[in-house]
Coordinates of C-alpha atoms in Angstrom, one line a residue:
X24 CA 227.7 189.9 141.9
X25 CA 230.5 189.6 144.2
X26 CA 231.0 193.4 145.7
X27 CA 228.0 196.4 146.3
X28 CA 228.5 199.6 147.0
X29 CA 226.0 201.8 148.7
X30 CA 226.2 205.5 149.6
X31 CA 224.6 207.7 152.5
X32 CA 224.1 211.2 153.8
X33 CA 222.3 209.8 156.7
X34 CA 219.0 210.9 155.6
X35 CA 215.8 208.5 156.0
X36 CA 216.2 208.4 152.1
X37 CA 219.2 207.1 152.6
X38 CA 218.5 204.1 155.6
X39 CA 216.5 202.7 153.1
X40 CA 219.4 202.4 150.4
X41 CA 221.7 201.3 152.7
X42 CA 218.6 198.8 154.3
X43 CA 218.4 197.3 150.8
X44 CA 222.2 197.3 150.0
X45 CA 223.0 195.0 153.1
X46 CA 219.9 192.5 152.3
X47 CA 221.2 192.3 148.6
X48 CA 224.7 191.6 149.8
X49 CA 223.3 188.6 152.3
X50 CA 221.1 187.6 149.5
X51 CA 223.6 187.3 146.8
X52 CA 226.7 186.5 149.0
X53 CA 228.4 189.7 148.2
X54 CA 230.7 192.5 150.3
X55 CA 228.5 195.6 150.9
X56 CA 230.7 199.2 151.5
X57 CA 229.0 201.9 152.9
X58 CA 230.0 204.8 151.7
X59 CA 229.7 208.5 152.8
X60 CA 231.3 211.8 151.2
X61 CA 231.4 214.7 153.7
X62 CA 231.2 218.5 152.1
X63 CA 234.9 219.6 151.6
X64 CA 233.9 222.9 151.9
X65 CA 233.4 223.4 155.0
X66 CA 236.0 224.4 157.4
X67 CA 239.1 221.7 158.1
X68 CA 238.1 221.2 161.7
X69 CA 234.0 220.5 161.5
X70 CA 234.7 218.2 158.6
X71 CA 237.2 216.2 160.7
X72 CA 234.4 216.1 163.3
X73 CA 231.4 215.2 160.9
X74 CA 233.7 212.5 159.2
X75 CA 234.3 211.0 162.8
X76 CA 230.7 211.1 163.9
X77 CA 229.5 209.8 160.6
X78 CA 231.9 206.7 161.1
X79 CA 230.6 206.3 164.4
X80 CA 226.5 206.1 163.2
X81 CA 227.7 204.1 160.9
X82 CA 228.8 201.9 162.9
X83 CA 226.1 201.7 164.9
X84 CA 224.0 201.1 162.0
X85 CA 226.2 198.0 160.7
X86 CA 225.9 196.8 164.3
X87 CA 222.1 196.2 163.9
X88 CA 222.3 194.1 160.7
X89 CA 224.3 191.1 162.6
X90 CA 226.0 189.2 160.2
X91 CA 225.8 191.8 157.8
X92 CA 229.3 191.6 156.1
X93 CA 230.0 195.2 154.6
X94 CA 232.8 198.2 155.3
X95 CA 232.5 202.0 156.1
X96 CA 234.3 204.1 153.8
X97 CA 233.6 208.0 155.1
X98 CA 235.9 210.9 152.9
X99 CA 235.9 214.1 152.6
X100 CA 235.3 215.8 149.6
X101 CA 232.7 216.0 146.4
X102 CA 230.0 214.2 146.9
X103 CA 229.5 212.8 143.1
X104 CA 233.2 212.2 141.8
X105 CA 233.7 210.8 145.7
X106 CA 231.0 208.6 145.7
X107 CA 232.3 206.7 142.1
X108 CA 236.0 206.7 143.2
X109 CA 235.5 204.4 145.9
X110 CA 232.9 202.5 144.1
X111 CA 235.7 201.9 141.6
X112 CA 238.3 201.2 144.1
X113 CA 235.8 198.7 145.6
X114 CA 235.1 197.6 142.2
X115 CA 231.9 197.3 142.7
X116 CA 229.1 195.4 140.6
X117 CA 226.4 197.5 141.8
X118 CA 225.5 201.3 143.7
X119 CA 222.9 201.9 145.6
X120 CA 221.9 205.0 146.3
X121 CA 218.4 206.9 148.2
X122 CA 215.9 209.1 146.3
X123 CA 217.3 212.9 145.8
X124 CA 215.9 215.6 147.8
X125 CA 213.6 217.2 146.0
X126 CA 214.9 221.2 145.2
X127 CA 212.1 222.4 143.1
X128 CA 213.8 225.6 141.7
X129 CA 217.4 224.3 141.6
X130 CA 216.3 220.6 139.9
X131 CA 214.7 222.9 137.3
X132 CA 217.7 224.5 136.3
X133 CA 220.3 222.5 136.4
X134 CA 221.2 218.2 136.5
X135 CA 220.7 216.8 140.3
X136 CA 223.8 215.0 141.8
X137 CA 221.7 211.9 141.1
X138 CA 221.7 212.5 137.5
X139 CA 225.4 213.5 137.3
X140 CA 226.2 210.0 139.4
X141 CA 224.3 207.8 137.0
X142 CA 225.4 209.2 134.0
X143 CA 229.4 208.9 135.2
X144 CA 228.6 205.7 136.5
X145 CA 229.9 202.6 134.5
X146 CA 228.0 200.0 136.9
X147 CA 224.1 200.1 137.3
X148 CA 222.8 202.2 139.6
X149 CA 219.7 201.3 142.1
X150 CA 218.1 203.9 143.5
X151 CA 215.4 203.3 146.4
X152 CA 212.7 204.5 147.0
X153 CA 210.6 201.7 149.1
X154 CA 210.8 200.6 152.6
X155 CA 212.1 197.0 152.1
X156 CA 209.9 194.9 152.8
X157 CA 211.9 191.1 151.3
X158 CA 213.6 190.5 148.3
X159 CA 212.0 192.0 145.0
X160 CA 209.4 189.3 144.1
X161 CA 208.5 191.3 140.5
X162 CA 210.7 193.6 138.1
X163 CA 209.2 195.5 135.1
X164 CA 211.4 196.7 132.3
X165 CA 211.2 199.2 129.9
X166 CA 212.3 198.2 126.7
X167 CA 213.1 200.3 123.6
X168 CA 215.5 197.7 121.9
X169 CA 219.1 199.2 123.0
X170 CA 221.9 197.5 124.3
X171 CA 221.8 199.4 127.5
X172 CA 218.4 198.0 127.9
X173 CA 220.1 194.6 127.3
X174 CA 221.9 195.6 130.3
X175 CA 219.4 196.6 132.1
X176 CA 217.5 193.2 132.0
X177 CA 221.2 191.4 133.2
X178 CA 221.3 193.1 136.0
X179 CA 218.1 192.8 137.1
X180 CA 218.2 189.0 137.0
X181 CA 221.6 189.3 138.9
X182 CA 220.0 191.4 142.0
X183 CA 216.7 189.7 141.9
X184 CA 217.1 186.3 140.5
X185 CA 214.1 184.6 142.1
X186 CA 212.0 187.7 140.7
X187 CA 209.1 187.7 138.0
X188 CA 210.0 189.4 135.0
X189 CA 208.6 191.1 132.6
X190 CA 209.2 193.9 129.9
X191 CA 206.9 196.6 128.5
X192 CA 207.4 198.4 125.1
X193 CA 204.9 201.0 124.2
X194 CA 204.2 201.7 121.0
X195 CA 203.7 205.0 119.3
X196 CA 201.7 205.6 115.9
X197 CA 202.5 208.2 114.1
X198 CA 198.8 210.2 113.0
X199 CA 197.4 207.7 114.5
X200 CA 193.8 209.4 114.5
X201 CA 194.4 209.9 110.9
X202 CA 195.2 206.4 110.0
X203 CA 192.5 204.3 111.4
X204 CA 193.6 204.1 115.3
X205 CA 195.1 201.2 116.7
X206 CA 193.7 198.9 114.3
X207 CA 194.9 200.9 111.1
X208 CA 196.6 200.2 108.8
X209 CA 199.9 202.1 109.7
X210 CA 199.5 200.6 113.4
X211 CA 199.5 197.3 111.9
X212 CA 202.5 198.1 110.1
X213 CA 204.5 199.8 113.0
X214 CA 203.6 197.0 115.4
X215 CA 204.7 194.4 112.6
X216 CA 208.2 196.5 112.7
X217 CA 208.5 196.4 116.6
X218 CA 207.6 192.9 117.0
X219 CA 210.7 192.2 114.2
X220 CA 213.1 194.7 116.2
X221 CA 211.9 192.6 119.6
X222 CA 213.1 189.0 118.0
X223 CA 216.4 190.6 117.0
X224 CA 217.0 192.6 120.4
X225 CA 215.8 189.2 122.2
X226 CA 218.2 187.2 120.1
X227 CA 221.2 189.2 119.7
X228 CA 221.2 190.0 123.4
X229 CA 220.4 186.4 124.6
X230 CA 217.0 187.3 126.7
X231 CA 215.2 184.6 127.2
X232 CA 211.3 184.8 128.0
X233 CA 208.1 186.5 126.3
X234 CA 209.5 190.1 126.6
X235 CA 208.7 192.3 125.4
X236 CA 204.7 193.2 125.8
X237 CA 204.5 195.4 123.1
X238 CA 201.5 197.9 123.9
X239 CA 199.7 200.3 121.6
X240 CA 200.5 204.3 123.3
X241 CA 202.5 206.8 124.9
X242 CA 205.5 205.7 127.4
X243 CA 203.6 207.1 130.5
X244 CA 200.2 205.8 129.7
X245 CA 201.9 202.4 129.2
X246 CA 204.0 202.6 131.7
X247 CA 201.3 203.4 134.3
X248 CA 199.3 200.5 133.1
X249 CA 201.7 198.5 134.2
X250 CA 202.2 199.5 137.1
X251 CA 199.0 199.0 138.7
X252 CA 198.6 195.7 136.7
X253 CA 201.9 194.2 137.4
X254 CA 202.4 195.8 140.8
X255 CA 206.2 195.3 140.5
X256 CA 209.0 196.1 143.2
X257 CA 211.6 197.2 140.5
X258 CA 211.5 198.8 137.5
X259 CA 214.8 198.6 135.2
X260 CA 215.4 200.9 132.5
X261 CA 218.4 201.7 130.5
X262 CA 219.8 205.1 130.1
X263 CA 222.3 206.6 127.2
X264 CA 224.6 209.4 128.1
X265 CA 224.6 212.2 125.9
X266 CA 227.7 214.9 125.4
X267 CA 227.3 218.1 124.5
X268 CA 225.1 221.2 125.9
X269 CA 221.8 220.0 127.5
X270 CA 219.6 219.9 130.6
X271 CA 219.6 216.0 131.1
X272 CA 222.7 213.9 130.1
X273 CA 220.5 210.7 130.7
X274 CA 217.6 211.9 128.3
X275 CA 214.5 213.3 129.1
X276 CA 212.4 210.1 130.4
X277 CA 215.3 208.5 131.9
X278 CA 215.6 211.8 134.1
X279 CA 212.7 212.3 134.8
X280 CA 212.4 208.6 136.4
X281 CA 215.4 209.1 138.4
X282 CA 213.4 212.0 140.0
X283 CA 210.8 210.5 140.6
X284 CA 210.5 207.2 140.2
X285 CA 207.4 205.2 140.9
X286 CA 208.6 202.3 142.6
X287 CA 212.4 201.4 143.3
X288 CA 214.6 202.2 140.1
X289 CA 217.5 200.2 138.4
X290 CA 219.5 202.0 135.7
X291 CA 222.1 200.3 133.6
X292 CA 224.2 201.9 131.0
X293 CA 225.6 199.7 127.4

């Protein structure tokens, strides 16, 4: 990973992006850019001014994190389509962005900028939540047997290559209180099916390791398992873009996770 790009507002959401941004780029030996859109609608002269004073805290920022090797790249314009441009001028390997600000009416309604960034976004996107606290010492994956989860798993072991690694499918059974529970027959069958589609994703993907755990439920109850078994730093998921008329481009789960994700949040695209 030779070139990261993270973007800021200036928020305290987005310190800890940027926090994590420059430790990945000393980490892995890459160039970090810092990138920050200001709101080309507002009037010529108080954008001029907000782009100069956002250069300057930048600066000052950059400043703290001696030997920090990154650039500050500060436009005006739209935030989403401003913040992939440079990241493609850059060509960067990775994005890092902070959590979206919560808008409970609008977020209801309509795709966040979040959403719109990660679904135009070719690279994977890592979205912070977490003071950083070191590098990330354990990364769960969600696995449903795509190529984008494929993805997902690469570039995890490219920004966290010293992590522990592990991947969680779960399992649904159709009637399953109908068909003898988890020990049913049809269970046994479906599980026999998952298992086969794990040694084909595994193999034609070239992932390496016991992965995945395939576990008997629904995608949150699973999921939350994990989490307080595992205790990971990073979870990786992969998302698929969707066309046509709909709420959520990314899919419903994938979405919903980029609102509000339980620990910090890699998503990687096929």
């Amino acid at each position: 990973m030779r070139n990261i790009a993270v973007a800021t507002d200036l928020s305290e959401r987005s310190d800890r992006a940027v926090e994590r941004a420059l430790r990945l780029a000393f980490e892995l030996n890459a160039q970090c850019t810092v990138i920050s859109i200001v709101d080309e609608t507002l009037p010529s002269d108080m954008a001029a001014e907000l782009r100069a004073s956002t250069e300057s805290r930048l600066r000052r920022t950059l400043d703290a994190h001696k030997g920090a090797d990154a650039l500050i790249d500060v436009r005006i314009g739209d935030v989403a389509p401003g913040v992939l441009g440079i990241a493609a001028e850059r060509e960067a390997d990775l994005l890092v962005l902070g959590l979206h600000r919560r808008r409970a009416f609008m977020d209801a309604v309509r795709e966040t900028t979040m959403e719109r960034i990660v679904a135009m976004c070719r690279q994977p996107v890592l979205l912070v939540r977490d003071s950083v606290d070191g590098p990330y010492r354990k990364v769960l994956v969600a696995v449903n047997f795509s190529k984008a989860c494929a993805a997902a798993v690469s570039a995890a072991g490219r920004i966290a290559p010293g992590a522990e690694m592990t991947g969680i499918h779960a399992l649904h059974v159709p009637f399953a209180g109908l068909t003898g529970g988890a020990s049913g027959e049809m269970a046994n069958a479906v599980r026999r099916e998952a298992e086969e589609l794990a040694r084909h994703w595994q193999a034609n993907h070239a992932i390496v390791g016991d992965m995945p755990l395939i576990e008997t439920g629904g995608f949150h109850q699973v999921l939350d398992g994990k989490l307080q078994s595992f205790r990971p730093q990073l979870l990786a998921i992969g998302a698929h873009t969707r066309s046509g008329p709909g709420l959520h481009k990314l899919g419903s789960l994938a979405a919903e996770l980029i609102r509000t994700p339980p620990v910090d949040l890699l998503v990687a695209r096929g």
